[in-house]
Coordinates of C-alpha atoms in Angstrom, one line a residue:
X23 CA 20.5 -10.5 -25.5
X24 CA 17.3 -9.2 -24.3
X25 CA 18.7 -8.2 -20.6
X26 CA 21.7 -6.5 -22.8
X27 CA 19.2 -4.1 -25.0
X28 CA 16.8 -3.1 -22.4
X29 CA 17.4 -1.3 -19.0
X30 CA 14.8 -3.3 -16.3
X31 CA 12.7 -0.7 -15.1
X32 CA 11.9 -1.7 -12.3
X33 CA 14.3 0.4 -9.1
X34 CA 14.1 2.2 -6.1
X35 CA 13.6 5.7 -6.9
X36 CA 13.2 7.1 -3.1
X37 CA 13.8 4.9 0.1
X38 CA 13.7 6.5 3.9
X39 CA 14.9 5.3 6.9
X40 CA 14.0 5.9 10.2
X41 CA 15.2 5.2 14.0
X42 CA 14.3 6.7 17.3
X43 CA 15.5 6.3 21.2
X44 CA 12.9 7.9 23.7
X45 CA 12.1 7.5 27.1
X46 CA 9.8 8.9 30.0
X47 CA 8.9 8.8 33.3
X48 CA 5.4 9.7 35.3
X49 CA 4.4 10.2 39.0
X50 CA 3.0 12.3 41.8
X51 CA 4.9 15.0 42.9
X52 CA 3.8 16.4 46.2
X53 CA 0.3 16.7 47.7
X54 CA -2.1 19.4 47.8
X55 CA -5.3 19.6 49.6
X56 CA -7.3 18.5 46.7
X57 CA -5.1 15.7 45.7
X58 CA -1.4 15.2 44.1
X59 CA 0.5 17.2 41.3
X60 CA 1.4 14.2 38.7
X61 CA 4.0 15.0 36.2
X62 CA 5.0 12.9 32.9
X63 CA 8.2 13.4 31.0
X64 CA 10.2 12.6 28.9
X65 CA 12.9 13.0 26.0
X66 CA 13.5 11.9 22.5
X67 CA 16.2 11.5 20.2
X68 CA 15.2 10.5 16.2
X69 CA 16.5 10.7 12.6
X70 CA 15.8 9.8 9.4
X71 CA 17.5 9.2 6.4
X72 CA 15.7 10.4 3.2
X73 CA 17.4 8.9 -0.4
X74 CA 16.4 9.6 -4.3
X75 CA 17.7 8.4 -6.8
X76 CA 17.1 7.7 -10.8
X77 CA 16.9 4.5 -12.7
X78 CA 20.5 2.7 -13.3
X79 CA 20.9 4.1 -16.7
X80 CA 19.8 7.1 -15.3
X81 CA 22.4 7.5 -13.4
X82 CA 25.0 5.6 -15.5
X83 CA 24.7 7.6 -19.0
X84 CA 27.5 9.6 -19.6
X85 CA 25.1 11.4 -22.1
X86 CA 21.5 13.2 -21.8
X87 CA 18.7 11.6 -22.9
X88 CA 15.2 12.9 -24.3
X89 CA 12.0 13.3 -21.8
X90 CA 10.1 15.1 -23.2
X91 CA 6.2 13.9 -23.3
X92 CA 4.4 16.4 -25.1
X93 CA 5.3 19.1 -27.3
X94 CA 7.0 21.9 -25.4
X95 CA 8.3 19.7 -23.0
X96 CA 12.1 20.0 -22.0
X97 CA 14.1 18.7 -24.6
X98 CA 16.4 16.5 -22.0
X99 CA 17.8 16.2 -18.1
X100 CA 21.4 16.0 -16.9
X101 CA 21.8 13.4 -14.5
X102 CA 25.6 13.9 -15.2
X103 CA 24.9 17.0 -13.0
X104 CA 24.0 15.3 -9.5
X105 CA 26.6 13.0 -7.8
X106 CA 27.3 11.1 -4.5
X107 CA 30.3 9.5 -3.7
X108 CA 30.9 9.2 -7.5
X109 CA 27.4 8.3 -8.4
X110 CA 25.2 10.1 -11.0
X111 CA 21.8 11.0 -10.1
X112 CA 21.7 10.8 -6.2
X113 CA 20.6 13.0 -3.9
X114 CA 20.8 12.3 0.1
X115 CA 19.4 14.6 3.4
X116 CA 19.5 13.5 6.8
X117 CA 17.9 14.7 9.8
X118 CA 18.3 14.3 13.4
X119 CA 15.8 16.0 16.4
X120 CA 16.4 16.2 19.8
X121 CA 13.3 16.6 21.8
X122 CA 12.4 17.2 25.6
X123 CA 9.1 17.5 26.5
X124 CA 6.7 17.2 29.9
X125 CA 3.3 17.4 30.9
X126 CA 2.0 18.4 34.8
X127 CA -1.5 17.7 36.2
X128 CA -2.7 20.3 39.4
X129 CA -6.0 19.7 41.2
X130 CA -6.5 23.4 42.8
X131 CA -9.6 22.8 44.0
X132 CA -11.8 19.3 44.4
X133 CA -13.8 20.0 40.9
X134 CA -10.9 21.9 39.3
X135 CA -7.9 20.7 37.3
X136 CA -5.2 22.7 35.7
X137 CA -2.8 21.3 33.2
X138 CA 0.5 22.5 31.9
X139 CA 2.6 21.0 29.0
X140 CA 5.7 22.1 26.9
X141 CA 7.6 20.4 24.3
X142 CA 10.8 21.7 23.0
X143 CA 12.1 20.4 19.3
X144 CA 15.4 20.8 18.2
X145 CA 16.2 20.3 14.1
X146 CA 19.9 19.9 13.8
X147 CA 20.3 19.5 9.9
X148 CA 17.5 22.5 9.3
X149 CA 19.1 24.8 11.7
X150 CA 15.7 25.4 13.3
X151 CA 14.1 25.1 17.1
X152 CA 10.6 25.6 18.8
X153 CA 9.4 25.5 22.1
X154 CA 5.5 25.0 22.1
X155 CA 3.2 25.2 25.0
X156 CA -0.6 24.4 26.2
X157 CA -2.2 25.1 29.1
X158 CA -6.4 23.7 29.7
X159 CA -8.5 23.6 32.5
X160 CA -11.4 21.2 33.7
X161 CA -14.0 22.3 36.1
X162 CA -16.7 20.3 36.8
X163 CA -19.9 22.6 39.0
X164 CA -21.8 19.5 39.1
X165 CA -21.4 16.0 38.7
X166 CA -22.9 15.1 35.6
X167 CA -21.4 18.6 34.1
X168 CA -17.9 19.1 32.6
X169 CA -16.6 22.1 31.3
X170 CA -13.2 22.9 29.4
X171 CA -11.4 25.0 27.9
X172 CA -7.6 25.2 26.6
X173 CA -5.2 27.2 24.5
X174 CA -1.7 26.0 22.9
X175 CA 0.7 26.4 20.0
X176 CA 1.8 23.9 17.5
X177 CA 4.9 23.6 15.8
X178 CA 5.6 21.6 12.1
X179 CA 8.9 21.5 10.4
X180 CA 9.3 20.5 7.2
X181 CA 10.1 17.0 6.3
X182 CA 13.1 15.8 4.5
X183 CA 11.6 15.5 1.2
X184 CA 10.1 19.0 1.3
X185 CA 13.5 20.7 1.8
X186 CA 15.7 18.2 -0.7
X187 CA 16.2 19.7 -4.1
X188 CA 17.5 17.7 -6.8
X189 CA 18.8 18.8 -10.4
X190 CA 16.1 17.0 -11.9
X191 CA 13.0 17.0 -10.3
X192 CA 10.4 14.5 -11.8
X193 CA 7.6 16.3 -14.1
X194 CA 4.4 15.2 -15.4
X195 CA 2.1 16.5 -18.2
X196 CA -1.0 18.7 -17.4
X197 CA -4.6 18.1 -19.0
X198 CA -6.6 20.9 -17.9
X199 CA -6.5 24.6 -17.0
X200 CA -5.7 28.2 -17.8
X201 CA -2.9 30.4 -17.4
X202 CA -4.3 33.4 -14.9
X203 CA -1.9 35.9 -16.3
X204 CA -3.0 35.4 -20.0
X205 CA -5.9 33.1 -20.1
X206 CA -4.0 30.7 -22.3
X207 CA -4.9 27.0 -21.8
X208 CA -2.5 24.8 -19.6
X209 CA -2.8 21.2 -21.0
X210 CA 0.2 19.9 -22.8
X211 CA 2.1 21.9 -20.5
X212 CA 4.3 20.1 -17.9
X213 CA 4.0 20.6 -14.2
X214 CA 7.2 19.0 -11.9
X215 CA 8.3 18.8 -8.5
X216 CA 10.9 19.4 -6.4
X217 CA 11.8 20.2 -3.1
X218 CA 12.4 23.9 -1.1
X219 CA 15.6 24.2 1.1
X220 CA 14.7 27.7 2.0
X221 CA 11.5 26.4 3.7
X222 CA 10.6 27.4 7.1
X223 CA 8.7 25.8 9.7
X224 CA 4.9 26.1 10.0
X225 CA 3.3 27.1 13.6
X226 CA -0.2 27.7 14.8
X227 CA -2.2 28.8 17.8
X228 CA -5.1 26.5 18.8
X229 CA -8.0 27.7 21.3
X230 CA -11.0 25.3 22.5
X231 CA -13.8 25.5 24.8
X232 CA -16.1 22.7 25.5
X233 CA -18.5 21.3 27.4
X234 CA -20.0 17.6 28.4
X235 CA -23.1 16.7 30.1
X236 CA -24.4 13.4 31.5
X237 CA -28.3 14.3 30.9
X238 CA -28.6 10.3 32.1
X239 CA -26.8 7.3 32.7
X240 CA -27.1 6.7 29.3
X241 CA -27.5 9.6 27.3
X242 CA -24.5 12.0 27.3
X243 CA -24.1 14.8 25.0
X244 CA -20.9 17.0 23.9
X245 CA -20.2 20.5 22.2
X246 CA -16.8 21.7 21.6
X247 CA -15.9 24.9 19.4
X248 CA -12.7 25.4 18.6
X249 CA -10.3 27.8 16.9
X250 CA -7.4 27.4 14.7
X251 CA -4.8 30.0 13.5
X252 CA -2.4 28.7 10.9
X253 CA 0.8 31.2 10.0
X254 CA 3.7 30.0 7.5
X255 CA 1.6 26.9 6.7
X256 CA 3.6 24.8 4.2
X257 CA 1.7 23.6 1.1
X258 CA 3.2 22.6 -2.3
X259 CA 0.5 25.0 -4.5
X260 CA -0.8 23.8 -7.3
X261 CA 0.6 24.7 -11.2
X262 CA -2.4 27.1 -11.2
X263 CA -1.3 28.7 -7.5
X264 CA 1.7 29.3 -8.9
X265 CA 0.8 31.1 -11.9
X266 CA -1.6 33.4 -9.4
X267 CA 1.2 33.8 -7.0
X268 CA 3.6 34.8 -9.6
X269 CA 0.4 36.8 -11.7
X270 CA 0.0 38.8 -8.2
X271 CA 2.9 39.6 -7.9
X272 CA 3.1 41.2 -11.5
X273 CA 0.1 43.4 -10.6
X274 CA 1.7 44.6 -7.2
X275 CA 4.6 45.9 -9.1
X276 CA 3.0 47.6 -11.7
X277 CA 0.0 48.9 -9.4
X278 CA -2.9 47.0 -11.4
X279 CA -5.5 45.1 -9.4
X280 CA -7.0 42.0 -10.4
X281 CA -9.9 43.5 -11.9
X282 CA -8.4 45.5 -13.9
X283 CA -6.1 42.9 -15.6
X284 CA -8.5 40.8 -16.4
X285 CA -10.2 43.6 -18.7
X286 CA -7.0 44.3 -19.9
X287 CA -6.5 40.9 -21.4
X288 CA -10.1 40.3 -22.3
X289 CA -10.3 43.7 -24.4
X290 CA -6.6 44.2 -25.5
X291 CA -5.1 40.9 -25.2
X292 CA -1.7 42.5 -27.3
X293 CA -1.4 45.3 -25.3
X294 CA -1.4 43.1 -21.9
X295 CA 0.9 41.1 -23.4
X296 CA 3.2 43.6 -24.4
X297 CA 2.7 45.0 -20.7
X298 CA 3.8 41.5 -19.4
X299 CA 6.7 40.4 -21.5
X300 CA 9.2 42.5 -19.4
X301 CA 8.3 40.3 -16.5
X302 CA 8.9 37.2 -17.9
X303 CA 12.2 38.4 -20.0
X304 CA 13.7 40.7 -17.5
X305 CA 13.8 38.2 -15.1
X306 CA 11.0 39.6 -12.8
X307 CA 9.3 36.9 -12.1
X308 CA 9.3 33.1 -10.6
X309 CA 12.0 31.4 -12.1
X310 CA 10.4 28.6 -11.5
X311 CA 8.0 29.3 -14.3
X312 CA 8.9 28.8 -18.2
X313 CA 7.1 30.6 -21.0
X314 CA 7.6 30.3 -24.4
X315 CA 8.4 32.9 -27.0
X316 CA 4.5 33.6 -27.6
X317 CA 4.6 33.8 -23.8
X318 CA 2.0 30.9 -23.5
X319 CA 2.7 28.4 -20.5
X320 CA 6.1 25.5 -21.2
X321 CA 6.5 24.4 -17.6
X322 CA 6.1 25.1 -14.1
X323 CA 8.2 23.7 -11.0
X324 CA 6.0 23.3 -7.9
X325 CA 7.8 24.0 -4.7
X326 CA 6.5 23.4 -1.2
X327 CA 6.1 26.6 0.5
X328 CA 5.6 29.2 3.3
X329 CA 2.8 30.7 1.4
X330 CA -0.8 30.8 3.7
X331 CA -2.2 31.6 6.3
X332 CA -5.4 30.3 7.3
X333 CA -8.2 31.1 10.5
X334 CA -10.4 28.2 11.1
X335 CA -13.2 27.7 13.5
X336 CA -14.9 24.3 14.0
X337 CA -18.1 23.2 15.9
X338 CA -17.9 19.3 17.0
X339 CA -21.1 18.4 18.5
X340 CA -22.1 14.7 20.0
X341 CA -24.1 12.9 21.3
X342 CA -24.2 9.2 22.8
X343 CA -27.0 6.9 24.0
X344 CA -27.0 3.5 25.6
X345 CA -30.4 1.4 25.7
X346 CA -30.2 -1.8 27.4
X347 CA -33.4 -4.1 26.4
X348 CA -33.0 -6.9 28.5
X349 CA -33.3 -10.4 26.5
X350 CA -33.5 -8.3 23.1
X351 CA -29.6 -7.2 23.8
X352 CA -27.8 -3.9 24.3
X353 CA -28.2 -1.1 21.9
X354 CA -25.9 1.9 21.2
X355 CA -26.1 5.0 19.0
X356 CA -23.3 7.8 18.6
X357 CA -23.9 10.7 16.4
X358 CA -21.5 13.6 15.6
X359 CA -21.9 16.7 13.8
X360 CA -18.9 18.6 12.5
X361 CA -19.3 22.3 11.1
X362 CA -16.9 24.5 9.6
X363 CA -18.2 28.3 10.7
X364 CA -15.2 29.4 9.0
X365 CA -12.0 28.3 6.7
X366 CA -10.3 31.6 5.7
X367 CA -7.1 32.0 3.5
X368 CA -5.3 34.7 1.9
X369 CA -5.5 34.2 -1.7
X370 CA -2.5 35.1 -4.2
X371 CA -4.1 38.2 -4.8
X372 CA -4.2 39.1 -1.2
X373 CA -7.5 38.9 -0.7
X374 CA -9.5 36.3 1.6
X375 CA -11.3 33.7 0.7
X376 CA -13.6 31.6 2.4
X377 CA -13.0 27.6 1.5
X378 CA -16.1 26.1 3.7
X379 CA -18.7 24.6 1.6
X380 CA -16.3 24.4 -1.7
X381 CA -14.4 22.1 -3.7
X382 CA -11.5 24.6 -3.8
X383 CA -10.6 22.6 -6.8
X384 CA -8.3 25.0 -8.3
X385 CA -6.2 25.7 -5.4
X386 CA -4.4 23.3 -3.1
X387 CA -4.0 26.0 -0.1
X388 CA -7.6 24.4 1.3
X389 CA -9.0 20.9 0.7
X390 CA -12.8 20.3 -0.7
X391 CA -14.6 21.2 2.6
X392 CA -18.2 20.2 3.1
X393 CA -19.6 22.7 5.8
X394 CA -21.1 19.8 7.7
X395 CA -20.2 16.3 8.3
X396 CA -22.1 14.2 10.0
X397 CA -21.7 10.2 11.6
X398 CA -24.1 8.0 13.2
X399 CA -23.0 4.5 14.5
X400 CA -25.4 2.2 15.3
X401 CA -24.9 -1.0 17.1
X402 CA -26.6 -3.9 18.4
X403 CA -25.1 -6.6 20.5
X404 CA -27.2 -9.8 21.6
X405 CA -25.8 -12.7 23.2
X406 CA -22.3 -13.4 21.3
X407 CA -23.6 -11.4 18.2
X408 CA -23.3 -7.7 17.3
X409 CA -24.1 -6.0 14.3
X410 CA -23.4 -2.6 13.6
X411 CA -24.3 0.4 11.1
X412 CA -21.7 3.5 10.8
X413 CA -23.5 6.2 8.1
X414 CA -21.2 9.2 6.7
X415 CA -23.1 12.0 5.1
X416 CA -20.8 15.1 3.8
X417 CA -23.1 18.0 2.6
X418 CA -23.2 19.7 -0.9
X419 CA -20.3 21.9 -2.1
X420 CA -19.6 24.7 -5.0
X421 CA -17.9 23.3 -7.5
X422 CA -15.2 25.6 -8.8
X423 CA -12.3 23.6 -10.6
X424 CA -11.0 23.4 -14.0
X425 CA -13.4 21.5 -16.7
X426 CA -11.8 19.2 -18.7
X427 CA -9.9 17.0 -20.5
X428 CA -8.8 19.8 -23.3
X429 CA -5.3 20.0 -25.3
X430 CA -4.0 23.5 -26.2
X431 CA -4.1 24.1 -29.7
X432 CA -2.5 22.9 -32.2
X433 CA -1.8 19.3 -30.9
X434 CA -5.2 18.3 -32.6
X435 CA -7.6 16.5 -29.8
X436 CA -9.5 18.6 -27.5
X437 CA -11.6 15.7 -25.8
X438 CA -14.6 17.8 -26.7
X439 CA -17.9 15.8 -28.2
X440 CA -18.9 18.4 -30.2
X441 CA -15.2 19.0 -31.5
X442 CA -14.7 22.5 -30.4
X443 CA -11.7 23.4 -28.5
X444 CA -13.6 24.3 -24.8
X445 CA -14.1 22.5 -22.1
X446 CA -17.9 21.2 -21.0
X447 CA -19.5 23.2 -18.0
X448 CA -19.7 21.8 -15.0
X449 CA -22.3 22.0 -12.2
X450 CA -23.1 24.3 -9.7
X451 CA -22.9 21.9 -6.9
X452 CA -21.2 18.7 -6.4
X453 CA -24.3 16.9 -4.7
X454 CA -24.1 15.6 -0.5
X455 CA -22.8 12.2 -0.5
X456 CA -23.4 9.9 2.1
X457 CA -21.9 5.9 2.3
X458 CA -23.4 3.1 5.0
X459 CA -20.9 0.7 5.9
X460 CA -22.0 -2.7 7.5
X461 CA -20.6 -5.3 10.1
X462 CA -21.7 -8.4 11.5
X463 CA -19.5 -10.0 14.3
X464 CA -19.9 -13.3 16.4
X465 CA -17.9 -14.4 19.5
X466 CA -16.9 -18.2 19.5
X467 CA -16.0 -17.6 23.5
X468 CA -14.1 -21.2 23.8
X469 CA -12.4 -21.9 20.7
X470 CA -9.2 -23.7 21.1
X471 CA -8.7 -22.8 24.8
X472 CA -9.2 -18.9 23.7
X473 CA -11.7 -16.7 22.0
X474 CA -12.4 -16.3 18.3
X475 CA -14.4 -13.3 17.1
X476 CA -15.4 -13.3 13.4
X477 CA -17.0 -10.6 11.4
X478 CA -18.0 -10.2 7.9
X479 CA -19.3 -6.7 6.2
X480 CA -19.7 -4.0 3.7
X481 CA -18.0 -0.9 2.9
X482 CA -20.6 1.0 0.9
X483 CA -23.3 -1.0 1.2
X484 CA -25.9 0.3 -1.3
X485 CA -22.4 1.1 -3.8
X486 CA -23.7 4.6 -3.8
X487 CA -21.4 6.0 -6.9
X488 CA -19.4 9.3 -6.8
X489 CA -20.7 12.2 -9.2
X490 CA -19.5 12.2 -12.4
X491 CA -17.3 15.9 -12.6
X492 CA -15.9 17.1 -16.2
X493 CA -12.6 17.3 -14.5
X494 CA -9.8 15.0 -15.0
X495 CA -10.4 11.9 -13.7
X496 CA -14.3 12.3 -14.1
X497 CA -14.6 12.4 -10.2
X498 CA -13.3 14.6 -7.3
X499 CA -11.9 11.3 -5.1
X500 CA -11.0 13.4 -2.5
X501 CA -14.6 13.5 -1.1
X502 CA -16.3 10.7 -2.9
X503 CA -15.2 7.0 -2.9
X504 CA -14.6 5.8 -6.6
X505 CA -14.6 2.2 -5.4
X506 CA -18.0 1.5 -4.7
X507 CA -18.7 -1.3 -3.0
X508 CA -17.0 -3.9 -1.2
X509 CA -17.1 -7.0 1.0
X510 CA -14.6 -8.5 3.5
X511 CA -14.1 -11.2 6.1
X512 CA -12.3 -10.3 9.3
X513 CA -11.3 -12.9 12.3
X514 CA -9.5 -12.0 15.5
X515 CA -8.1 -14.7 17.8
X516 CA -7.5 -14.1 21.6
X517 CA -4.8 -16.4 23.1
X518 CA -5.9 -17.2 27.3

């Protein structure tokens, strides 16, 4: 009687399959007086099989049903509407890729190496090709002193699940934020997701130059800068994003700038409203936006998207040292410094912004970026023991997301102490972290005619805890580990 009233809920909404055929081959070529041309290549075939699909009564009532979660929310979905083969609430893409791709090796001179590569991609199902190339050179004027440089283009089409639509997409509520166009708040509103057929494939251009030096036998020391131009990247923007998107785009047609709308709304909030309605009921804008009568905010569909572009330049700096002590064991320490000099994007408004050193948290076109990293690893080995120390410091960032939680009004809570409808402020800074991770290892050389090596260790050794944010959540995870910390056990068995 039970299994008769209530649908299990337990299914597989989304399943993907994969299967791939490749092969290569590699050799020298022909000589040259400085040694032999080698060439590797190769060719690929792949596909993959992407499903989704809704829960068996989703796809077996011959009715709609309510979804709603808040108030607002759409009043129901159709998964009458989507069939394959004869069955509701499916929706299937395949892709298949044919690839050929090579790689060639010349030494032109006795300290001086030249490579060439190419890859060509061809995506059946999305109607698109590329052919990417990269060229680098080595020279090395002295021994113990390597010099580089390189320059190449990359090529990323979209997955399967970016460019599948479905009649229904999946939608979740929204707890924080404001609406850019009228300043009205977002939570209770609902954001969803769905997929982009129209999408097109993302490229970049990547240059490096570099430089090792062997000050010692055991002290070596690495810089590398490097420069990355993204064009048509493809993000999924955030509910926010795609409010400014469509909120730029308002302004380019009526020849307002940013500025000025905002002074608009904040000093004649009817009259920018009354400016903005024919937008939203003509039809002007994103149709993947849905405003109530009052114009506030019902529900936005996020859609991944050609919609940045975005210049980075990156220092990597390292350096590595050996010390052998004799009878007190072998000790090694590697330390690396990354810096972003740069992380420009074109913001909705058309304007650039620079992401290095921010949270970024109300935008997903750039990640929370610290403008240094850094990572030492330490380790000791003695005998058949080794113990090591690896130490991640990220530095400070601005802190620019949405406070929260807050409800719009009128649905009562606002998650405010003091009981007023507005969010707490948050910080000017989200504070550098840094986490030390431990490891102990010994060696059992003959254990059962092979070698057993077991380790034991820490993540997070001293539990450092992530800063508590007034965002959702309480913590930006995305840069700070809400675990703390945590033990494990670790043993590795070589057969002989």
């Amino acid at each position: 009687m039970v299994d008769w009233l209530y649908q299990k809920s337990s299914y597989q909404s989304t399943r993907t399959d994969y299967s791939s055929l490749e092969g290569f081959v590699s050799g020298d070529l022909f000589e040259l007086p400085a040694g032999a041309v080698q060439l590797a290549a190769g060719a690929q075939s792949r596909k993959e099989h992407y499903k989704i699909q809704g829960s068996a009564f989703q796809r077996t009532a011959s009715t709609e049903f309510p979804t709603a979660s808040a108030s607002g929310g759409p009043a129901n979905l159709d998964y009458n509407s989507a069939q394959i083969n004869g069955v509701r609430g499916k929706s299937i893409s395949e892709s298949q890729v044919n690839s050929v791709f090579f790689e060639t090796l010349v030494p032109l001179l006795d300290n001086l190496e030249l490579t060439v590569a190419a890859r060509y991609e061809d995506f059946k199902d999305l109607d698109v090709s590329a052919a990417v190339p990269k060229v680098s050179i080595r020279y090395t004027p002295i021994d113990s002193l390597s010099l580089r440089a390189s320059a190449g283009q990359g090529f990323l089409a979209p997955t399967l699940s970016e460019v599948t639509a479905v009649d229904n997409p999946s939608c979740g509520e929204v707890f924080s934020g404001n609406d850019p166009a009228l300043d009205g708040r977002l939570a209770g509103t609902l954001s969803c997701s769905d997929g982009n057929p129209l999408l097109d494939p993302e490229e970049s251009t990547i240059y490096n130059i570099g430089a090792t030096w062997k000050a010692t036998d055991d002290l070596e020391l690495s810089l590398d800068y490097q420069v990355i131009d993204y064009q048509d990247r493809i993000i999924r923007l955030s509910q926010q994003d795609v409010l400014r998107v469509d909120l730029g785009n308002f302004l380019t047609s009526r020849g307002l700038t940013i500025d000025e709308w905002n002074d608009l709304v904040e000093n004649d909030l009817t009259a920018a409203e009354n400016l903005f309605r024919p937008w939203v009921d003509n039809g002007e804008g994103n149709p993947d936006i849905i405003r109530n009568a009052d114009l506030s905010v019902n529900q936005v569909t996020r859609k991944p998207g050609n919609v940045a572009n975005v210049e980075v330049d990156v220092v990597d700096f390292r350096i590595k040292y050996n010390l052998d002590m004799g009878a007190a064991g072998f000790l090694s320490a590697n330390w690396s410094t990354t810096w972003y000099s740069k992380y420009d994007y074109l913001d909705p408004f058309g304007d650039t912004a620079d992401a290095a050193g921010k949270q970024n948290g109300q935008t997903d076109i750039a990640p929370p970026i610290s403008e240094f990293n850094h990572q030492l690893n330490l380790g000791w080995l003695i005998n058949n023991h080794n113990i090591g120390f690896t130490i991640n410091h990220a530095s400070e960032m601005e802190f620019d997301a949405s406070t929260g939680p807050s409800w719009g009004g009128g649905l009562g809570y606002t998650g405010d102490i003091n009981g007023f409808n507005t969010p707490p402020a948050g910080p000017e800074k989200i504070d550098a972290y840094t986490v030390v991770d431990f490891r102990y290892g010994y060696e059992f050389e003959e254990a059962f005619n092979g070698s057993l090596n077991l380790s034991l260790g820490a993540n997070n050794l001293f539990d450092k805890e992530p800063q508590a944010l007034p965002v959702v959540g309480g913590l930006e995870t995305r840069t700070q580990d809400p675990i703390g910390r945590t033990y494990f056990v670790q043993a590795t068995y070589t057969f002989e």
